[in-house]
Structure formats: structure tokens, C-alpha cells
Amino acid sequence: MDKIGTYQFLTEPFHCDFSQQLTMPHLGNHLLNAADFHSNDRNFGMKYLMPRNRTWVLSRLAIDVIELPQAYDRFQIKTWVESAMRFFTNRNFKVMDESGNKVYALGKSIWALIDTESRQPADIFAIRNGEIKQWETTSETCEMDKPTRIAIKEETKTLRQIETRYSDVDMNGHINSIKYIEHALDIWTVDFYKTHRIKRIEAAYVAESKPGDILIYSGLETCNNDFSIKIERKTTLEEKLTEVCRLRVVFE
Amino acid sequence: MDKIGTYQFLTEPFHCDFSQQLTMPHLGNHLLNAADFHSNDRNFGMKYLMPRNRTWVLSRLAIDVIELPQAYDRFQIKTWVESAMRFFTNRNFKVMDESGNKVYALGKSIWALIDTESRQPADIFAIRNGEIKQWETTSETCEMDKPTRIAIKEETKTLRQIETRYSDVDMNGHINSIKYIEHALDIWTVDFYKTHRIKRIEAAYVAESKPGDILIYSGLETCNNDFSIKIERKTTLEEKLTEVCRLRVVFE
């Protein structure tokens, strides 16, 4: 089996926004699906891990967008493991048109393995005797900046406050990684999107949150069209805020 | 070409809820996609209509759920036009497993054609000289109750109030038909869904709404586990409430 997995997708009309282009949250979900297919096909995915009380957790995600596919366009996502260490793997993505000539977007991600009971990091090399190392490849390029450290200034302002609900929850019972991004992109109006396109999104996932948690989005424009957003959760049980995620959204 | 269109889908893991089953809003989107593919393949779809200032508008949708596909299950959606009249078409859906032996869900829908400029109903038979009549078929069964008139009692209570945002908008720039359902299903908690499964959903679309409109969900349980919900919009321009949609959600 090839070290690089290639998966075909169709830009479904009901996954497009007013501009008739695929939305970023739907593209993000497709990337996560591609990662899931690639790891399952090679026997280190959720299907193998779940019965063994292990699961992959997304720690970092960065997406550089060159152009988004239009409604009805077919596209492909290539994904591969660039490197695997004891506690993290680096996985890259390349989103291309059907012919493979045009690059729509690039992605870099970092994943941790956790014990589903203790929710603590687990040893990646303990799975199938470190077999994941044999899937490492750098044969495909992914020329984009790595996820950076997202700095949050002291003097931020609250942008949104959201009560998480049924539709925010994933198969693990936690808030879906992409939903944090979807709620963040809803900070801007449709009119803003008519004159600004998203060039880059970065996400750093710090802690998990559960349905019913209140998410508080705060942040600022750090420089022209470059926004840093901190997401904190407030549960009914504890009054203090816990940081769950940091996002960076760069418009052009 | 067959009068019945059959389209293949995969239950993507990130389209599933905590129970590892496809969510109803994602199933609803797949139905709309199947309708879109079927009509485009037969030259009376959005691709043909949009340049001619016409578009299909969903007026009624009813879905009966027997069982929902699990993560990674492949499934197929059959869809066909049961009957076409001057101002409405009746379109049916059958959701089945890969083999075609198990029925997951049935659906019935009513669509109107509108002029995209005046937003007024348009003559369906004026399109390609009424060619749509030749696609009518009753060869496939769809044994379920038709959409009923959803009665709303006077003494309802407000359940939710939502400001519509970027992610709610479809390719036409209006609120996506399925988003009304997604927001309604978020009225119930994850704990409620652990002991109740959705048996039937009905939607009657009355008027359109735009991003920025406030949606007010009100309603009541009309009898055991049978909920009727009225959705009204409030715009910044007008103070009065306008009804946009009625929903019925039946749990088991």
C-alpha cells in the first residue's frame, strides 16, 4: 500500500456558501475524514484503536488556502505521515483538483494519542510495535509555514459567547474540533466575506469541552486582517475559565 | 436514463453524533444533494435553471426514520418525481443500505419553482415544454404518511432565539432549509438523545430568511414525544414577526 493516501471528494452544493464555494469548516471536516481513512486503511486508525482504549486527538491544524473548489467540482485530498514520534505525529495534506494539476489548499497537522479512560497521552510506538514509522514519507512536498505559536494580547475583547449543544458533539462525545472554527468564522458577517477571503487558518487545541459548556471567544486583530482568538470554556460545575483552543484567521 | 436516480454515500465519521450514527441534518443534506443530482442529470436542475432566473424551492419535507446508518456504513439514496403539476412537484426518497435490502429511511417532499428576481412562483411546465412530466414514476413505493398540516396551539412558549450567521447561509444567500432543522434539534440536550430517537421529522417552509435575521423558535409537545415548532423571523428593519417555517419532530 502507498504511504500516501488519496481520497476523492465532491463539492456538494449544500456544503457551499453564498459564493458557491466550499466552506472552510466543510474542507476541514474532509481533511479529518481523509486522515481517518488513511490511518484506518493502514491499521493504526480509530477502528483499530478504539477497542484498545486509545484514540487520536488533534493537537494542531494549519490550512493555507490558494483557492476553494466551486459547487459540483470534484477534488482529491492526499494525506501522509511526515514523521512519527513517541507522543506526536506530523500529518500533511494536499487538496488538489481532479486532474492533480491545481492545488486548492495545503495542510499541516499534529496529532497525539491518548488513553480514552485517563485522557492522558499514550505511547504511539506501543501500537503494533511502532509500525507507524514505516508509513513516514517526505516524498510529497507540502510547502507552507508550520503552525506558529498563537500569541494572545492582554487587552482582548469578548467576541462571542456560545452554549455548546447536540450538533456540536462528535463521536467521542466532545465538541468537534472543526466546530470551534465554524463558530469563530461566524464572528464575521456575510458582507465581510463578500470582500475578504480566508488565506490561512491555524488552530491549537489545548483541552476538550463537553456539550453544555459555555464557550467564550475573545481576541483581536493583531495586524491587518490577521486575527488571534482565544476560546475558553465555562462549565456549570466550575466558575473559572479554562482555555480550550486558540485560533488564528488570516484574511486577504 | 432511469426515472429513478440512485446515489451512493458514505457515513463520514465527522457527520456522526455521540451514538456513532449519522445525524438527521446530515441525512437531510444528503437528500437535498440527491434531489439536486437527480434533477441536474435530467436537465431540469439548478444548473439549467439558474442562468434562466429560475430555482427550485423546498416547500415541504417529511422524513420517516427506521434506523440510521452507523459511521463508515455505505448507503444509497434513491429519488424520483412521483408527480409534477404546474406549481408543485412531489419528490420521494428511499435511503437504503449498500445491498438495497435494508431501508434506513423514507422521505417525501414538495418543491415549487420560483423566479429568482421576483421570488414569485413560476410555471414548471414552461421549462423545456413540460418535459418533467416524462420523468414521473410510481414504480417504486414510498409507504409513509404524507406531510401533514402542522398545527400550532395558541399557548406556545419560546424555546430558542438565534441570530442567523455566515454558516447558516446557502448558495442562494438565504438560510439553508436544513439549518432550521439543525437549530431545532439543538433544543434538546445530548442526555435527551441518549434515551430518545427521532422517528419522524416534518418541515413546512413558508418564507425565506436572510443572514442577520433573528429566528424565534416557539412551540410545545402536542402529545407524547410529538413536538410542533413554529419559527418566526425578526429583521432589523421590521419589528413584527413573520412566520418562516413550521416543524414537527416525533421521538420514540
Short mmCIF file of C-alpha atoms in Angstrom, two decimals, chain A residues 24 63 150 180-188 192-193 196-203 217 220-229 246-252:
data_model
loop_
_atom_site.label_atom_id
_atom_site.label_comp_id
_atom_site.label_asym_id
_atom_site.label_seq_id
_atom_site.Cartn_x
_atom_site.Cartn_y
_atom_site.Cartn_z
CA MET A 24 -13.71 26.18 5.29
CA ILE A 63 -4.55 25.24 6.45
CA ILE A 150 -0.62 31.91 18.54
CA TYR A 180 -14.60 25.66 17.19
CA ILE A 181 -13.54 27.01 13.78
CA GLU A 182 -17.12 27.16 12.42
CA HIS A 183 -18.30 29.23 15.40
CA ALA A 184 -15.25 31.51 15.04
CA LEU A 185 -15.92 32.14 11.34
CA ASP A 186 -19.47 33.18 12.29
CA ILE A 187 -17.97 36.19 14.11
CA TRP A 188 -17.72 37.95 10.72
CA PHE A 192 -17.39 40.93 5.32
CA TYR A 193 -16.90 37.64 3.43
CA HIS A 196 -12.40 39.16 2.27
CA ARG A 197 -11.25 35.63 1.54
CA ILE A 198 -9.63 33.34 4.11
CA LYS A 199 -5.93 32.82 3.32
CA ARG A 200 -4.87 30.79 6.36
CA ILE A 201 -6.40 29.20 9.44
CA GLU A 202 -4.45 27.85 12.41
CA ALA A 203 -5.85 26.01 15.40
CA TYR A 217 -14.42 33.66 22.24
CA LEU A 220 -8.26 40.98 18.46
CA GLU A 221 -6.88 41.83 15.05
CA THR A 222 -3.12 41.52 15.68
CA CYS A 223 -2.20 43.21 12.43
CA ASN A 224 -4.00 43.89 9.15
CA ASN A 225 -6.65 41.18 8.59
CA ASP A 226 -4.77 38.81 10.93
CA PHE A 227 -6.92 37.75 13.90
CA SER A 228 -5.94 35.78 17.01
CA ILE A 229 -8.77 34.27 19.02
CA ARG A 246 -6.53 29.16 20.16
CA LEU A 247 -7.23 30.16 16.58
CA ARG A 248 -5.61 32.39 14.03
CA VAL A 249 -7.57 33.51 10.97
CA VAL A 250 -5.81 35.45 8.21
CA PHE A 251 -7.87 37.18 5.52
CA GLU A 252 -6.79 38.67 2.23
#
